[in-house]
Amino acid sequence: SCCGLSGRLLQKLLRVPLACNGFALGMTGLSNVLLNLNESLSPSPSPVKYSFIVAAILALFVAYVNQILYLAKISVFPCKVLREEASTPQQISAQVSHLTIPLLTSTTYSLLTSTHMMNLDIGILGLRIAQGTVAVWCTLQLVVMATFLLRSYREGFYPEPAWFPPTVSLGTFAMAGAALKFPAALIATSVWSAVIMMLVTLPIALFRCYYRSKEVAINGSIGILQAPGSFVCICWLVSWSSLSSYSERQQLLLGPLFVGHALFAVAMLGMLSTLWCVFMRRAHLKDLWFHSSFAGFTFPSASSANATLLYVKFYGFDTYIVGKACASVLAVLVVLLISIINITWLGKLLHYCTGNLSTTARMPSAQSMDTSTSTSSGKEKKLFVSGSVPQQNLGASIGINTSPSMPQI
């Protein structure tokens, strides 16, 4: 019976989808939005402030569950995962553990220290563990980026939103390492590397998303379009804040203060461009609900909210009612959006991983989930996004790879 139980558990583990990475990242971003909202309130303790902290801890817990499930799958089935879920640029783009784990580590450490849950001795040990974890996974990010760029060159996969997770994430070291007391030179190098990568890829991606709206990023991955500007803006803001205790010479590594204004302007441009591109694709996105590519709206939206909250606080605009209100409203809307997407995702994930496929759902078929450039006729596209999905295709309907030939988003 033990062998049978182990076999069933392994089968369920094998069914854990690649999209768990993206949703774990989204919940990490949500926890940071809640913590930043908590800081934007009055400094005096209150039930509302405590509720934000509890909600942030809950979001971190869900993020850990999603990420641990997929890491367990990689540990048990490494060859199968590399062969079936890391063979195309789109799949490599969705492998965001190198981004999620450093941010999870940094957020957890900051939460524990800010709430005084660790004493001095444990805090020093925790800091060393967090530093080592961030260093290892940020090094792995370089490998992921190099692999992604090589595959993209070979397959002719040109810049679009799916390019940002493996490339602009060069700034992960700055975002996660700023709270972990890494050397100023390394933090500044990470920030400027991300800025350069953003300046190279974002204009091309914006152009292609706007002028090729029926072929490029036609699913939930369009939400990632807002990611690079807000992500780099956060990297710069948290890095400058962390370097405030350093010498003036080290602060200059990040440039003058107007750099923050420029990066925030890019972040807002990315957010507004995303809203317009979503409007252009509204009919198709409506037909695709719910597919795992909607994870593309989670962390990027959280980044836009976090960038706004940090920007308003950093430059003192939170002293103005209008500035604080606008940032808070955007943050609340993002919290609602990410919560709706993740609650839906958790229901689908539980339904799929437990093997309960007895219920059919009105969802797009597997063929409509490919993020690559579509060459299908209009009639074919209509067939792909209409009708009910057979019971055996329920896994594909939420973006889970049920055949080797199906690209995983």
Short mmCIF file of N, CA and C in Angstrom, two decimals, residues 35-100:
data_model
loop_
_atom_site.label_atom_id
_atom_site.label_comp_id
_atom_site.label_asym_id
_atom_site.label_seq_id
_atom_site.Cartn_x
_atom_site.Cartn_y
_atom_site.Cartn_z
N LEU A 35 2.24 45.20 2.18
CA LEU A 35 3.18 45.76 3.16
C LEU A 35 3.42 47.25 2.90
N ASN A 36 3.50 47.64 1.63
CA ASN A 36 3.68 49.06 1.31
C ASN A 36 2.43 49.87 1.66
N LEU A 37 1.26 49.28 1.45
CA LEU A 37 0.02 49.94 1.88
C LEU A 37 0.01 50.11 3.39
N ASN A 38 0.49 49.09 4.09
CA ASN A 38 0.55 49.16 5.54
C ASN A 38 1.44 50.31 6.00
N GLU A 39 2.58 50.50 5.32
CA GLU A 39 3.49 51.58 5.69
C GLU A 39 2.94 52.95 5.32
N SER A 40 2.08 52.99 4.31
CA SER A 40 1.53 54.29 3.90
C SER A 40 0.48 54.80 4.87
N LEU A 41 -0.03 53.91 5.74
CA LEU A 41 -1.01 54.34 6.74
C LEU A 41 -0.30 55.07 7.88
N SER A 42 -1.07 55.58 8.81
CA SER A 42 -0.48 56.28 9.95
C SER A 42 0.43 55.33 10.72
N PRO A 43 1.54 55.83 11.27
CA PRO A 43 2.48 54.96 11.96
C PRO A 43 1.94 54.29 13.21
N SER A 44 0.88 54.80 13.78
CA SER A 44 0.34 54.21 15.00
C SER A 44 -0.33 52.87 14.70
N PRO A 45 -0.15 51.87 15.57
CA PRO A 45 -0.77 50.56 15.34
C PRO A 45 -2.30 50.67 15.32
N SER A 46 -2.90 49.83 14.51
CA SER A 46 -4.36 49.80 14.42
C SER A 46 -4.78 48.45 13.85
N PRO A 47 -6.03 48.05 14.06
CA PRO A 47 -6.49 46.77 13.50
C PRO A 47 -6.33 46.70 11.99
N VAL A 48 -6.49 47.84 11.30
CA VAL A 48 -6.35 47.85 9.85
C VAL A 48 -4.92 47.52 9.45
N LYS A 49 -3.95 48.11 10.14
CA LYS A 49 -2.54 47.85 9.84
C LYS A 49 -2.20 46.38 10.09
N TYR A 50 -2.70 45.82 11.18
CA TYR A 50 -2.44 44.41 11.46
C TYR A 50 -3.07 43.51 10.40
N SER A 51 -4.23 43.91 9.90
CA SER A 51 -4.88 43.09 8.87
C SER A 51 -4.07 43.07 7.59
N PHE A 52 -3.40 44.18 7.27
CA PHE A 52 -2.53 44.20 6.10
C PHE A 52 -1.36 43.24 6.27
N ILE A 53 -0.78 43.21 7.46
CA ILE A 53 0.35 42.31 7.73
C ILE A 53 -0.10 40.86 7.64
N VAL A 54 -1.26 40.55 8.22
CA VAL A 54 -1.78 39.18 8.15
C VAL A 54 -2.05 38.78 6.71
N ALA A 55 -2.63 39.68 5.93
CA ALA A 55 -2.90 39.39 4.52
C ALA A 55 -1.61 39.18 3.74
N ALA A 56 -0.57 39.96 4.06
CA ALA A 56 0.73 39.80 3.40
C ALA A 56 1.34 38.45 3.73
N ILE A 57 1.22 38.02 4.98
CA ILE A 57 1.74 36.70 5.37
C ILE A 57 0.99 35.59 4.65
N LEU A 58 -0.33 35.75 4.51
CA LEU A 58 -1.13 34.76 3.79
C LEU A 58 -0.71 34.68 2.32
N ALA A 59 -0.46 35.84 1.71
CA ALA A 59 -0.01 35.87 0.31
C ALA A 59 1.34 35.19 0.17
N LEU A 60 2.24 35.44 1.11
CA LEU A 60 3.55 34.77 1.08
C LEU A 60 3.39 33.26 1.23
N PHE A 61 2.48 32.83 2.07
CA PHE A 61 2.24 31.39 2.26
C PHE A 61 1.80 30.74 0.96
N VAL A 62 0.84 31.38 0.26
CA VAL A 62 0.37 30.83 -1.02
C VAL A 62 1.51 30.81 -2.04
N ALA A 63 2.35 31.85 -2.03
CA ALA A 63 3.49 31.90 -2.93
C ALA A 63 4.45 30.75 -2.65
N TYR A 64 4.73 30.51 -1.39
CA TYR A 64 5.62 29.41 -1.01
C TYR A 64 5.04 28.06 -1.46
N VAL A 65 3.74 27.87 -1.28
CA VAL A 65 3.11 26.60 -1.68
C VAL A 65 3.27 26.37 -3.18
N ASN A 66 2.95 27.39 -3.98
CA ASN A 66 3.09 27.26 -5.43
C ASN A 66 4.53 26.97 -5.83
N GLN A 67 5.48 27.72 -5.25
CA GLN A 67 6.87 27.57 -5.64
C GLN A 67 7.46 26.24 -5.17
N ILE A 68 7.14 25.82 -3.97
CA ILE A 68 7.67 24.56 -3.44
C ILE A 68 7.14 23.38 -4.25
N LEU A 69 5.88 23.44 -4.64
CA LEU A 69 5.31 22.36 -5.46
C LEU A 69 6.10 22.19 -6.75
N TYR A 70 6.41 23.30 -7.41
CA TYR A 70 7.12 23.18 -8.69
C TYR A 70 8.58 22.80 -8.47
N LEU A 71 9.21 23.30 -7.41
CA LEU A 71 10.59 22.90 -7.12
C LEU A 71 10.67 21.42 -6.80
N ALA A 72 9.65 20.89 -6.11
CA ALA A 72 9.61 19.46 -5.83
C ALA A 72 9.50 18.67 -7.13
N LYS A 73 8.70 19.16 -8.06
CA LYS A 73 8.57 18.49 -9.35
C LYS A 73 9.90 18.48 -10.09
N ILE A 74 10.61 19.61 -10.09
CA ILE A 74 11.91 19.67 -10.75
C ILE A 74 12.90 18.71 -10.10
N SER A 75 12.86 18.61 -8.78
CA SER A 75 13.80 17.75 -8.06
C SER A 75 13.57 16.28 -8.37
N VAL A 76 12.31 15.89 -8.53
CA VAL A 76 11.98 14.48 -8.76
C VAL A 76 12.05 14.12 -10.24
N PHE A 77 11.65 15.04 -11.11
CA PHE A 77 11.62 14.76 -12.56
C PHE A 77 12.44 15.80 -13.33
N PRO A 78 13.73 15.95 -13.05
CA PRO A 78 14.51 17.03 -13.69
C PRO A 78 14.60 16.89 -15.22
N CYS A 79 14.85 15.70 -15.69
CA CYS A 79 15.01 15.50 -17.14
C CYS A 79 13.71 15.76 -17.87
N LYS A 80 12.61 15.27 -17.32
CA LYS A 80 11.30 15.46 -17.97
C LYS A 80 10.91 16.93 -18.00
N VAL A 81 11.19 17.66 -16.91
CA VAL A 81 10.86 19.08 -16.86
C VAL A 81 11.69 19.85 -17.88
N LEU A 82 12.99 19.56 -17.96
CA LEU A 82 13.84 20.27 -18.91
C LEU A 82 13.43 19.96 -20.35
N ARG A 83 13.00 18.75 -20.60
CA ARG A 83 12.64 18.35 -21.96
C ARG A 83 11.29 18.91 -22.39
N GLU A 84 10.33 18.95 -21.48
CA GLU A 84 8.96 19.31 -21.86
C GLU A 84 8.54 20.71 -21.42
N GLU A 85 9.27 21.32 -20.46
CA GLU A 85 8.85 22.61 -19.95
C GLU A 85 9.97 23.65 -19.95
N ALA A 86 11.00 23.39 -20.71
CA ALA A 86 12.08 24.38 -20.83
C ALA A 86 12.76 24.26 -22.19
N SER A 87 11.96 23.97 -23.22
CA SER A 87 12.53 23.72 -24.54
C SER A 87 12.26 24.85 -25.54
N THR A 88 11.34 25.76 -25.22
CA THR A 88 11.04 26.87 -26.12
C THR A 88 11.28 28.19 -25.38
N PRO A 89 11.45 29.29 -26.10
CA PRO A 89 11.63 30.58 -25.42
C PRO A 89 10.47 30.93 -24.50
N GLN A 90 9.23 30.60 -24.93
CA GLN A 90 8.07 30.91 -24.10
C GLN A 90 8.11 30.13 -22.78
N GLN A 91 8.52 28.87 -22.84
CA GLN A 91 8.60 28.07 -21.63
C GLN A 91 9.71 28.57 -20.71
N ILE A 92 10.85 28.92 -21.30
CA ILE A 92 11.96 29.43 -20.49
C ILE A 92 11.56 30.74 -19.83
N SER A 93 10.79 31.56 -20.54
CA SER A 93 10.31 32.82 -19.97
C SER A 93 9.45 32.59 -18.74
N ALA A 94 8.68 31.50 -18.75
CA ALA A 94 7.80 31.18 -17.62
C ALA A 94 8.55 30.56 -16.45
N GLN A 95 9.79 30.19 -16.64
CA GLN A 95 10.61 29.64 -15.56
C GLN A 95 11.18 30.80 -14.74
N VAL A 96 10.38 31.32 -13.85
CA VAL A 96 10.75 32.54 -13.12
C VAL A 96 11.16 32.26 -11.68
N SER A 97 11.56 31.03 -11.38
CA SER A 97 12.00 30.73 -10.02
C SER A 97 13.20 31.58 -9.62
N HIS A 98 14.06 31.90 -10.60
CA HIS A 98 15.23 32.72 -10.32
C HIS A 98 14.86 34.14 -9.91
N LEU A 99 13.63 34.53 -10.20
CA LEU A 99 13.11 35.83 -9.78
C LEU A 99 12.28 35.71 -8.51
N THR A 100 11.46 34.65 -8.44
CA THR A 100 10.55 34.49 -7.32
C THR A 100 11.28 34.21 -6.01
#
